[in-house]
Amino acid sequence: MQAIALRERPEVGTDLLVWAGKVVLRPLQALMAAPSLLFLAALTAMLLRPPDVKFYEIDRVAFGLMVVGVAGRAVVRRQTLFVMERVTWPMIGLTALALVSVIGQPFDNESWNLLAAKFIVPFTLFHLTGLVFTEEKRFRQFEIFVLVVLAYLSFTAIVFLLGAHSLIFPRFILDESVGFHADRARGPLLQAVANGVSLNLLGLLALHAYRRGSTRGVKIALLLASVPIAILATMTRAVWLTFAGTVVALIFLSKSRALRRACVGLVFVAGLSLALVLSSPELGCTLTDRLTESGPVEYRQAVYAGGWQMFLERPLTGWGFHQMPAELPRHVSGYNEKLLYPHNTYLELLVEHGVLGLGLYVWLMWELWRLRRGAIPAREGGGFLDQDFHLLWPILLAVYWVNAAVVVMSYQFVNGLLFTMAGMLAAQRRRAEVSQSC
């Protein structure tokens, strides 16, 4: 009997190992089953990150699960997990500068969150995109995601403009104690410029979808018609000017008649919306006040002058990552706040990381610009990343660059969206090189 029991024990142990393996591997298998949906879920978490609940790292959890799922799938399929691109080098330099600075400071959760939002998360998305969006079906999923998010942001901005606050979700958007510009349509990003940049970028992608005819014309036309109203609702002059510039640029530069007609329609809707807003006593006064308000301009002049003084004191080494808000009040007179924000991505880089940091960033943006020249595989000529998308890419970058001059681009969703598209172009170029060599 004892001998029989001894023979049974290994079988029991084997069963336990098999059961434990299933428990561990099945969730991982589920994560690897739909990488594109996991990727888009992570972007959604970055957009809707709630700042007023204890579980605010939900975007980090979603990002971590996405990385595990995509990387695990690549390992199983024996794909190259990491590909060095020309863009990668300035990314590594910027991340290293910021990381060394943060490590040398006392632990601050906000600094680490900003480090992730500005560098780690978008750069990771850039390199993982090529493993996720590999076929037109997944590009279609990304396009649907873009249209859904645009509809949500436009709806939220319009109901805010109309005063229908009960329709706004999540509710923290209305909380005046968090974020900036609680009196404007700021969306879940809690900053009017960041919301405007998102609307502008997503609107351009919606125009691209309309030109391709990849969705029903009437629905996409109605969605596009809401964008000028949502842009107006941000009550931000930089956003207005950027949107106007992109529409005018497409009217004169686009080779697509359908796209030019759509842009002319946007101009008409924008003019009609402006007329209706001005006809309302309350909204008209708000709009007029925003147009004539000089406070933000004076603030920026003072902050920029103070930031330049800080740069002259440490032009090479800089002041360190996320040190500018606390140090800037000492160099600016007339403002009693303990923290002052530069509202300028380029100035912040110059002050915090010196000439080297700004130089790396300019190099990074140049490499992103060069992605428009990438070859297009023959089988992808009529897909999402067609020739017209390559022509649209410089305009998407210009929207980001112009608004980066009036706000610090520390918004995960905005950065993630831009670098996801950049990763798509880089991966497409690699596929074209492989197909040409075969």
GROMACS .gro file of C-alpha atoms in nm:
model
  438
    1MET     CA    1   0.000   0.000   0.000
    2GLN     CA    2   0.282   0.238   0.084
    3ALA     CA    3   0.448   0.162  -0.248
    4ILE     CA    4   0.126   0.237  -0.434
    5ALA     CA    5   0.086   0.570  -0.253
    6LEU     CA    6   0.442   0.663  -0.344
    7ARG     CA    7   0.372   0.592  -0.710
    8GLU     CA    8   0.060   0.813  -0.705
    9ARG     CA    9   0.226   1.118  -0.557
   10PRO     CA   10   0.420   1.220  -0.873
   11GLU     CA   11   0.095   1.206  -1.071
   12VAL     CA   12  -0.073   1.430  -0.818
   13GLY     CA   13   0.221   1.671  -0.834
   14THR     CA   14   0.208   1.672  -1.213
   15ASP     CA   15  -0.164   1.751  -1.210
   16LEU     CA   16  -0.103   2.040  -0.975
   17LEU     CA   17   0.168   2.178  -1.202
   18VAL     CA   18  -0.060   2.150  -1.505
   19TRP     CA   19  -0.341   2.323  -1.318
   20ALA     CA   20  -0.110   2.601  -1.196
   21GLY     CA   21   0.025   2.645  -1.549
   22LYS     CA   22  -0.328   2.688  -1.685
   23VAL     CA   23  -0.413   2.942  -1.416
   24VAL     CA   24  -0.106   3.148  -1.502
   25LEU     CA   25  -0.101   3.109  -1.879
   26ARG     CA   26  -0.469   3.146  -1.965
   27PRO     CA   27  -0.489   3.512  -1.859
   28LEU     CA   28  -0.169   3.576  -2.056
   29GLN     CA   29  -0.320   3.397  -2.354
   30ALA     CA   30  -0.627   3.619  -2.328
   31LEU     CA   31  -0.406   3.928  -2.326
   32MET     CA   32  -0.223   3.809  -2.637
   33ALA     CA   33  -0.541   3.722  -2.828
   34ALA     CA   34  -0.639   4.078  -2.930
   35PRO     CA   35  -0.336   4.310  -2.914
   36SER     CA   36  -0.497   4.595  -3.104
   37LEU     CA   37  -0.798   4.608  -2.872
   38LEU     CA   38  -0.564   4.596  -2.572
   39PHE     CA   39  -0.363   4.881  -2.722
   40LEU     CA   40  -0.674   5.094  -2.778
   41ALA     CA   41  -0.799   5.015  -2.428
   42ALA     CA   42  -0.472   5.152  -2.289
   43LEU     CA   43  -0.516   5.474  -2.490
   44THR     CA   44  -0.872   5.500  -2.357
   45ALA     CA   45  -0.747   5.469  -2.000
   46MET     CA   46  -0.498   5.748  -2.068
   47LEU     CA   47  -0.778   5.970  -2.195
   48LEU     CA   48  -1.016   5.899  -1.907
   49ARG     CA   49  -0.765   5.884  -1.623
   50PRO     CA   50  -0.959   6.002  -1.315
   51PRO     CA   51  -0.750   6.233  -1.095
   52ASP     CA   52  -0.982   6.235  -0.796
   53VAL     CA   53  -0.999   5.866  -0.698
   54LYS     CA   54  -0.747   5.653  -0.513
   55PHE     CA   55  -0.708   5.409  -0.802
   56TYR     CA   56  -0.573   5.680  -1.031
   57GLU     CA   57  -0.297   5.452  -1.166
   58ILE     CA   58  -0.557   5.268  -1.377
   59ASP     CA   59  -0.384   5.405  -1.687
   60ARG     CA   60  -0.057   5.254  -1.567
   61VAL     CA   61  -0.229   4.919  -1.509
   62ALA     CA   62  -0.378   4.927  -1.859
   63PHE     CA   63  -0.043   5.025  -2.007
   64GLY     CA   64   0.137   4.745  -1.819
   65LEU     CA   65  -0.116   4.483  -1.931
   66MET     CA   66  -0.082   4.604  -2.288
   67VAL     CA   67   0.298   4.578  -2.277
   68VAL     CA   68   0.280   4.225  -2.131
   69GLY     CA   69   0.023   4.113  -2.388
   70VAL     CA   70   0.199   4.258  -2.693
   71ALA     CA   71   0.548   4.151  -2.582
   72GLY     CA   72   0.428   3.801  -2.490
   73ARG     CA   73   0.261   3.762  -2.829
   74ALA     CA   74   0.579   3.875  -3.005
   75VAL     CA   75   0.787   3.620  -2.813
   76VAL     CA   76   0.545   3.336  -2.893
   77ARG     CA   77   0.540   3.431  -3.262
   78ARG     CA   78   0.920   3.478  -3.262
   79GLN     CA   79   0.894   3.838  -3.377
   80THR     CA   80   1.164   4.097  -3.321
   81LEU     CA   81   1.056   4.268  -3.001
   82PHE     CA   82   1.258   4.588  -3.036
   83VAL     CA   83   1.374   4.757  -3.356
   84MET     CA   84   1.617   5.046  -3.345
   85GLU     CA   85   1.499   5.338  -3.556
   86ARG     CA   86   1.661   5.672  -3.625
   87VAL     CA   87   1.388   5.814  -3.402
   88THR     CA   88   1.499   5.585  -3.120
   89TRP     CA   89   1.829   5.762  -3.054
   90PRO     CA   90   1.691   6.103  -2.950
   91MET     CA   91   1.420   5.919  -2.756
   92ILE     CA   92   1.687   5.736  -2.556
   93GLY     CA   93   1.877   6.061  -2.498
   94LEU     CA   94   1.575   6.254  -2.371
   95THR     CA   95   1.460   5.967  -2.148
   96ALA     CA   96   1.809   5.925  -2.003
   97LEU     CA   97   1.841   6.296  -1.924
   98ALA     CA   98   1.506   6.303  -1.747
   99LEU     CA   99   1.562   5.972  -1.569
  100VAL     CA  100   1.902   6.070  -1.429
  101SER     CA  101   1.752   6.397  -1.305
  102VAL     CA  102   1.454   6.229  -1.136
  103ILE     CA  103   1.669   5.962  -0.972
  104GLY     CA  104   1.889   6.233  -0.822
  105GLN     CA  105   1.590   6.406  -0.659
  106PRO     CA  106   1.388   6.308  -0.349
  107PHE     CA  107   1.105   6.074  -0.447
  108ASP     CA  108   0.812   6.264  -0.594
  109ASN     CA  109   0.521   6.071  -0.744
  110GLU     CA  110   0.425   6.362  -0.969
  111SER     CA  111   0.771   6.373  -1.126
  112TRP     CA  112   0.762   6.003  -1.207
  113ASN     CA  113   0.412   6.036  -1.355
  114LEU     CA  114   0.527   6.323  -1.575
  115LEU     CA  115   0.835   6.127  -1.681
  116ALA     CA  116   0.609   5.844  -1.792
  117ALA     CA  117   0.360   6.073  -1.968
  118LYS     CA  118   0.623   6.274  -2.157
  119PHE     CA  119   0.876   6.009  -2.251
  120ILE     CA  120   0.840   5.649  -2.133
  121VAL     CA  121   0.479   5.582  -2.237
  122PRO     CA  122   0.480   5.751  -2.582
  123PHE     CA  123   0.821   5.609  -2.672
  124THR     CA  124   0.709   5.259  -2.572
  125LEU     CA  125   0.392   5.295  -2.779
  126PHE     CA  126   0.601   5.400  -3.077
  127HIS     CA  127   0.806   5.080  -3.066
  128LEU     CA  128   0.514   4.845  -2.989
  129THR     CA  129   0.287   4.985  -3.260
  130GLY     CA  130   0.470   4.793  -3.529
  131LEU     CA  131   0.389   4.467  -3.350
  132VAL     CA  132   0.021   4.551  -3.311
  133PHE     CA  133  -0.100   4.729  -3.625
  134THR     CA  134   0.021   4.492  -3.893
  135GLU     CA  135  -0.285   4.453  -4.113
  136GLU     CA  136  -0.565   4.668  -4.251
  137LYS     CA  137  -0.824   4.515  -4.017
  138ARG     CA  138  -0.638   4.657  -3.716
  139PHE     CA  139  -0.590   4.993  -3.882
  140ARG     CA  140  -0.966   4.995  -3.927
  141GLN     CA  141  -1.007   4.933  -3.554
  142PHE     CA  142  -0.779   5.228  -3.483
  143GLU     CA  143  -0.982   5.445  -3.720
  144ILE     CA  144  -1.309   5.350  -3.550
  145PHE     CA  145  -1.148   5.427  -3.213
  146VAL     CA  146  -1.049   5.772  -3.341
  147LEU     CA  147  -1.402   5.847  -3.460
  148VAL     CA  148  -1.559   5.732  -3.134
  149VAL     CA  149  -1.320   5.942  -2.923
  150LEU     CA  150  -1.378   6.243  -3.149
  151ALA     CA  151  -1.755   6.203  -3.110
  152TYR     CA  152  -1.719   6.183  -2.732
  153LEU     CA  153  -1.490   6.487  -2.703
  154SER     CA  154  -1.706   6.692  -2.941
  155PHE     CA  155  -2.025   6.602  -2.758
  156THR     CA  156  -1.869   6.687  -2.421
  157ALA     CA  157  -1.744   7.024  -2.547
  158ILE     CA  158  -2.076   7.120  -2.708
  159VAL     CA  159  -2.293   7.031  -2.408
  160PHE     CA  160  -2.049   7.227  -2.190
  161LEU     CA  161  -2.091   7.528  -2.418
  162LEU     CA  162  -2.469   7.494  -2.395
  163GLY     CA  163  -2.460   7.462  -2.016
  164ALA     CA  164  -2.599   7.106  -2.012
  165HIS     CA  165  -2.350   6.995  -1.746
  166SER     CA  166  -2.564   6.699  -1.637
  167LEU     CA  167  -2.468   6.525  -1.963
  168ILE     CA  168  -2.093   6.549  -1.902
  169PHE     CA  169  -1.907   6.232  -1.806
  170PRO     CA  170  -1.684   6.170  -1.616
  171ARG     CA  171  -1.796   6.415  -1.352
  172PHE     CA  172  -1.443   6.520  -1.252
  173ILE     CA  173  -1.435   6.734  -1.567
  174LEU     CA  174  -1.652   6.984  -1.380
  175ASP     CA  175  -1.440   6.982  -1.065
  176GLU     CA  176  -1.280   7.326  -1.032
  177SER     CA  177  -1.023   7.200  -0.780
  178VAL     CA  178  -0.836   6.987  -1.036
  179GLY     CA  179  -0.672   7.083  -1.362
  180PHE     CA  180  -0.704   7.414  -1.540
  181HIS     CA  181  -0.971   7.618  -1.719
  182ALA     CA  182  -1.278   7.482  -1.543
  183ASP     CA  183  -1.481   7.756  -1.714
  184ARG     CA  184  -1.403   7.620  -2.062
  185ALA     CA  185  -1.464   7.298  -2.255
  186ARG     CA  186  -1.155   7.118  -2.131
  187GLY     CA  187  -1.271   6.757  -2.152
  188PRO     CA  188  -1.119   6.473  -1.948
  189LEU     CA  189  -0.770   6.610  -2.013
  190LEU     CA  190  -0.860   6.898  -1.777
  191GLN     CA  191  -0.687   7.159  -1.992
  192ALA     CA  192  -0.852   7.353  -2.273
  193VAL     CA  193  -0.548   7.359  -2.504
  194ALA     CA  194  -0.488   6.985  -2.464
  195ASN     CA  195  -0.855   6.921  -2.541
  196GLY     CA  196  -0.831   7.146  -2.846
  197VAL     CA  197  -0.517   6.969  -2.972
  198SER     CA  198  -0.694   6.633  -2.939
  199LEU     CA  199  -0.999   6.761  -3.126
  200ASN     CA  200  -0.779   6.901  -3.400
  201LEU     CA  201  -0.571   6.584  -3.446
  202LEU     CA  202  -0.874   6.356  -3.432
  203GLY     CA  203  -1.064   6.587  -3.668
  204LEU     CA  204  -0.786   6.558  -3.926
  205LEU     CA  205  -0.798   6.180  -3.898
  206ALA     CA  206  -1.177   6.194  -3.941
  207LEU     CA  207  -1.127   6.397  -4.259
  208HIS     CA  208  -0.887   6.128  -4.375
  209ALA     CA  209  -1.153   5.863  -4.310
  210TYR     CA  210  -1.412   6.071  -4.495
  211ARG     CA  211  -1.185   6.105  -4.798
  212ARG     CA  212  -1.119   5.731  -4.806
  213GLY     CA  213  -1.489   5.655  -4.780
  214SER     CA  214  -1.413   5.403  -4.507
  215THR     CA  215  -1.730   5.485  -4.317
  216ARG     CA  216  -2.079   5.603  -4.405
  217GLY     CA  217  -2.066   5.951  -4.553
  218VAL     CA  218  -2.362   6.101  -4.367
  219LYS     CA  219  -2.243   5.990  -4.023
  220ILE     CA  220  -1.888   6.109  -4.073
  221ALA     CA  221  -2.014   6.438  -4.218
  222LEU     CA  222  -2.229   6.501  -3.910
  223LEU     CA  223  -1.935   6.419  -3.686
  224LEU     CA  224  -1.711   6.659  -3.877
  225ALA     CA  225  -1.977   6.930  -3.852
  226SER     CA  226  -1.955   6.911  -3.473
  227VAL     CA  227  -1.580   6.971  -3.463
  228PRO     CA  228  -1.579   7.350  -3.533
  229ILE     CA  229  -1.838   7.400  -3.258
  230ALA     CA  230  -1.631   7.192  -3.014
  231ILE     CA  231  -1.319   7.385  -3.108
  232LEU     CA  232  -1.502   7.713  -3.048
  233ALA     CA  233  -1.618   7.583  -2.708
  234THR     CA  234  -1.257   7.554  -2.585
  235MET     CA  235  -1.247   7.936  -2.576
  236THR     CA  236  -0.874   7.923  -2.650
  237ARG     CA  237  -0.722   8.147  -2.916
  238ALA     CA  238  -0.427   7.921  -2.994
  239VAL     CA  239  -0.667   7.631  -3.060
  240TRP     CA  240  -0.884   7.847  -3.284
  241LEU     CA  241  -0.589   7.969  -3.490
  242THR     CA  242  -0.443   7.620  -3.526
  243PHE     CA  243  -0.774   7.476  -3.641
  244ALA     CA  244  -0.823   7.759  -3.891
  245GLY     CA  245  -0.469   7.710  -4.020
  246THR     CA  246  -0.511   7.336  -4.073
  247VAL     CA  247  -0.841   7.378  -4.260
  248VAL     CA  248  -0.698   7.649  -4.487
  249ALA     CA  249  -0.386   7.439  -4.549
  250LEU     CA  250  -0.595   7.140  -4.655
  251ILE     CA  251  -0.811   7.353  -4.886
  252PHE     CA  252  -0.503   7.471  -5.077
  253LEU     CA  253  -0.274   7.168  -5.046
  254SER     CA  254  -0.500   6.863  -5.066
  255LYS     CA  255  -0.536   6.691  -5.403
  256SER     CA  256  -0.869   6.537  -5.304
  257ARG     CA  257  -1.180   6.725  -5.416
  258ALA     CA  258  -1.391   6.550  -5.153
  259LEU     CA  259  -1.153   6.662  -4.881
  260ARG     CA  260  -1.144   7.020  -5.006
  261ARG     CA  261  -1.525   7.030  -5.017
  262ALA     CA  262  -1.538   6.894  -4.662
  263CYS     CA  263  -1.298   7.167  -4.545
  264VAL     CA  264  -1.507   7.437  -4.712
  265GLY     CA  265  -1.805   7.290  -4.529
  266LEU     CA  266  -1.615   7.317  -4.201
  267VAL     CA  267  -1.547   7.683  -4.272
  268PHE     CA  268  -1.920   7.738  -4.329
  269VAL     CA  269  -2.012   7.554  -4.007
  270ALA     CA  270  -1.750   7.751  -3.813
  271GLY     CA  271  -1.886   8.082  -3.944
  272LEU     CA  272  -2.244   7.983  -3.866
  273SER     CA  273  -2.147   7.867  -3.516
  274LEU     CA  274  -1.964   8.192  -3.451
  275ALA     CA  275  -2.265   8.393  -3.561
  276LEU     CA  276  -2.498   8.195  -3.333
  277VAL     CA  277  -2.264   8.232  -3.035
  278LEU     CA  278  -2.233   8.606  -3.088
  279SER     CA  279  -2.613   8.637  -3.107
  280SER     CA  280  -2.640   8.498  -2.753
  281PRO     CA  281  -2.584   8.773  -2.494
  282GLU     CA  282  -2.409   8.544  -2.245
  283LEU     CA  283  -2.201   8.340  -2.487
  284GLY     CA  284  -2.126   8.646  -2.698
  285CYS     CA  285  -1.985   8.831  -2.398
  286THR     CA  286  -1.775   8.529  -2.302
  287LEU     CA  287  -1.634   8.504  -2.652
  288THR     CA  288  -1.562   8.877  -2.671
  289ASP     CA  289  -1.390   8.868  -2.333
  290ARG     CA  290  -1.169   8.581  -2.447
  291LEU     CA  291  -1.072   8.766  -2.765
  292THR     CA  292  -0.979   9.085  -2.581
  293GLU     CA  293  -0.832   8.929  -2.265
  294SER     CA  294  -0.471   9.039  -2.216
  295GLY     CA  295  -0.398   8.863  -1.887
  296PRO     CA  296  -0.272   8.536  -2.040
  297VAL     CA  297  -0.044   8.727  -2.278
  298GLU     CA  298   0.105   8.933  -1.996
  299TYR     CA  299   0.150   8.621  -1.784
  300ARG     CA  300   0.332   8.444  -2.063
  301GLN     CA  301   0.557   8.742  -2.125
  302ALA     CA  302   0.658   8.747  -1.758
  303VAL     CA  303   0.706   8.369  -1.741
  304TYR     CA  304   0.905   8.356  -2.062
  305ALA     CA  305   1.134   8.635  -1.941
  306GLY     CA  306   1.185   8.456  -1.609
  307GLY     CA  307   1.246   8.126  -1.785
  308TRP     CA  308   1.509   8.286  -2.007
  309GLN     CA  309   1.687   8.417  -1.698
  310MET     CA  310   1.688   8.065  -1.554
  311PHE     CA  311   1.834   7.930  -1.876
  312LEU     CA  312   2.115   8.188  -1.876
  313GLU     CA  313   2.210   8.078  -1.524
  314ARG     CA  314   2.245   7.710  -1.624
  315PRO     CA  315   2.256   7.692  -2.003
  316LEU     CA  316   2.434   7.356  -2.027
  317THR     CA  317   2.316   7.135  -1.741
  318GLY     CA  318   1.972   7.286  -1.684
  319TRP     CA  319   1.779   7.287  -1.357
  320GLY     CA  320   1.658   6.929  -1.366
  321PHE     CA  321   1.339   6.751  -1.462
  322HIS     CA  322   1.019   6.912  -1.326
  323GLN     CA  323   1.214   7.174  -1.132
  324MET     CA  324   1.097   7.474  -1.331
  325PRO     CA  325   0.753   7.529  -1.169
  326ALA     CA  326   0.903   7.561  -0.819
  327GLU     CA  327   1.206   7.772  -0.925
  328LEU     CA  328   1.028   8.002  -1.168
  329PRO     CA  329   0.851   8.221  -0.906
  330ARG     CA  330   1.193   8.342  -0.785
  331HIS     CA  331   1.264   8.482  -1.131
  332VAL     CA  332   0.923   8.636  -1.200
  333SER     CA  333   0.787   8.946  -1.030
  334GLY     CA  334   0.422   9.041  -0.995
  335TYR     CA  335   0.290   8.691  -0.923
  336ASN     CA  336   0.264   8.545  -0.573
  337GLU     CA  337   0.198   8.182  -0.663
  338LYS     CA  338   0.428   7.916  -0.518
  339LEU     CA  339   0.431   7.736  -0.852
  340LEU     CA  340   0.442   7.891  -1.198
  341TYR     CA  341   0.414   7.688  -1.515
  342PRO     CA  342   0.598   7.784  -1.834
  343HIS     CA  343   0.314   7.695  -2.075
  344ASN     CA  344   0.575   7.627  -2.340
  345THR     CA  345   0.725   7.285  -2.413
  346TYR     CA  346   1.038   7.422  -2.578
  347LEU     CA  347   1.114   7.670  -2.301
  348GLU     CA  348   1.068   7.400  -2.037
  349LEU     CA  349   1.310   7.168  -2.216
  350LEU     CA  350   1.565   7.446  -2.252
  351VAL     CA  351   1.544   7.543  -1.885
  352GLU     CA  352   1.527   7.195  -1.733
  353HIS     CA  353   1.769   7.011  -1.963
  354GLY     CA  354   1.975   7.288  -2.116
  355VAL     CA  355   2.084   7.318  -2.478
  356LEU     CA  356   2.140   6.942  -2.500
  357GLY     CA  357   1.780   6.864  -2.405
  358LEU     CA  358   1.629   7.105  -2.657
  359GLY     CA  359   1.870   6.981  -2.922
  360LEU     CA  360   1.762   6.621  -2.866
  361TYR     CA  361   1.397   6.725  -2.888
  362VAL     CA  362   1.453   6.913  -3.215
  363TRP     CA  363   1.634   6.604  -3.349
  364LEU     CA  364   1.340   6.387  -3.242
  365MET     CA  365   1.088   6.612  -3.416
  366TRP     CA  366   1.302   6.616  -3.732
  367GLU     CA  367   1.307   6.236  -3.740
  368LEU     CA  368   0.929   6.231  -3.696
  369TRP     CA  369   0.900   6.473  -3.987
  370ARG     CA  370   1.114   6.244  -4.205
  371LEU     CA  371   0.869   5.958  -4.159
  372ARG     CA  372   0.647   6.112  -4.426
  373ARG     CA  373   0.905   6.004  -4.685
  374GLY     CA  374   0.871   5.635  -4.604
  375ALA     CA  375   0.788   5.394  -4.883
  376ILE     CA  376   0.443   5.237  -4.908
  377PRO     CA  377   0.412   4.863  -4.986
  378ALA     CA  378   0.208   4.801  -5.300
  379ARG     CA  379  -0.058   4.603  -5.113
  380GLU     CA  380  -0.111   4.895  -4.870
  381GLY     CA  381  -0.149   5.167  -5.131
  382GLY     CA  382  -0.523   5.200  -5.076
  383GLY     CA  383  -0.524   5.141  -4.702
  384PHE     CA  384  -0.522   5.365  -4.399
  385LEU     CA  385  -0.154   5.458  -4.438
  386ASP     CA  386  -0.191   5.560  -4.803
  387GLN     CA  387  -0.013   5.843  -4.982
  388ASP     CA  388  -0.266   6.097  -4.858
  389PHE     CA  389  -0.192   6.003  -4.497
  390HIS     CA  390   0.176   6.068  -4.567
  391LEU     CA  391   0.079   6.412  -4.699
  392LEU     CA  392  -0.139   6.468  -4.392
  393TRP     CA  393   0.140   6.375  -4.149
  394PRO     CA  394   0.324   6.714  -4.163
  395ILE     CA  395  -0.003   6.893  -4.082
  396LEU     CA  396  -0.063   6.663  -3.785
  397LEU     CA  397   0.287   6.742  -3.662
  398ALA     CA  398   0.235   7.115  -3.717
  399VAL     CA  399  -0.077   7.107  -3.497
  400TYR     CA  400   0.127   6.944  -3.221
  401TRP     CA  401   0.423   7.182  -3.260
  402VAL     CA  402   0.220   7.504  -3.263
  403ASN     CA  403   0.023   7.413  -2.953
  404ALA     CA  404   0.340   7.293  -2.779
  405ALA     CA  405   0.444   7.659  -2.785
  406VAL     CA  406   0.151   7.756  -2.561
  407VAL     CA  407   0.129   7.452  -2.333
  408VAL     CA  408   0.364   7.188  -2.196
  409MET     CA  409   0.285   6.861  -2.373
  410SER     CA  410   0.265   6.642  -2.066
  411TYR     CA  411  -0.062   6.477  -2.167
  412GLN     CA  412  -0.032   6.100  -2.210
  413PHE     CA  413  -0.319   6.067  -2.453
  414VAL     CA  414  -0.198   6.342  -2.686
  415ASN     CA  415   0.160   6.215  -2.682
  416GLY     CA  416   0.048   5.855  -2.711
  417LEU     CA  417  -0.177   5.930  -3.009
  418LEU     CA  418   0.097   6.114  -3.197
  419PHE     CA  419   0.367   5.854  -3.134
  420THR     CA  420   0.130   5.570  -3.218
  421MET     CA  421   0.081   5.718  -3.565
  422ALA     CA  422   0.456   5.775  -3.593
  423GLY     CA  423   0.513   5.410  -3.504
  424MET     CA  424   0.268   5.306  -3.776
  425LEU     CA  425   0.464   5.499  -4.038
  426ALA     CA  426   0.798   5.361  -3.918
  427ALA     CA  427   0.667   5.002  -3.927
  428GLN     CA  428   0.518   5.058  -4.273
  429ARG     CA  429   0.857   5.172  -4.402
  430ARG     CA  430   1.018   4.856  -4.263
  431ARG     CA  431   0.755   4.641  -4.436
  432ALA     CA  432   0.823   4.821  -4.762
  433GLU     CA  433   1.196   4.757  -4.731
  434VAL     CA  434   1.134   4.388  -4.667
  435SER     CA  435   0.898   4.355  -4.965
  436GLN     CA  436   1.147   4.530  -5.193
  437SER     CA  437   1.431   4.302  -5.086
  438CYS     CA  438   1.231   3.986  -5.154
   0.00000   0.00000   0.00000
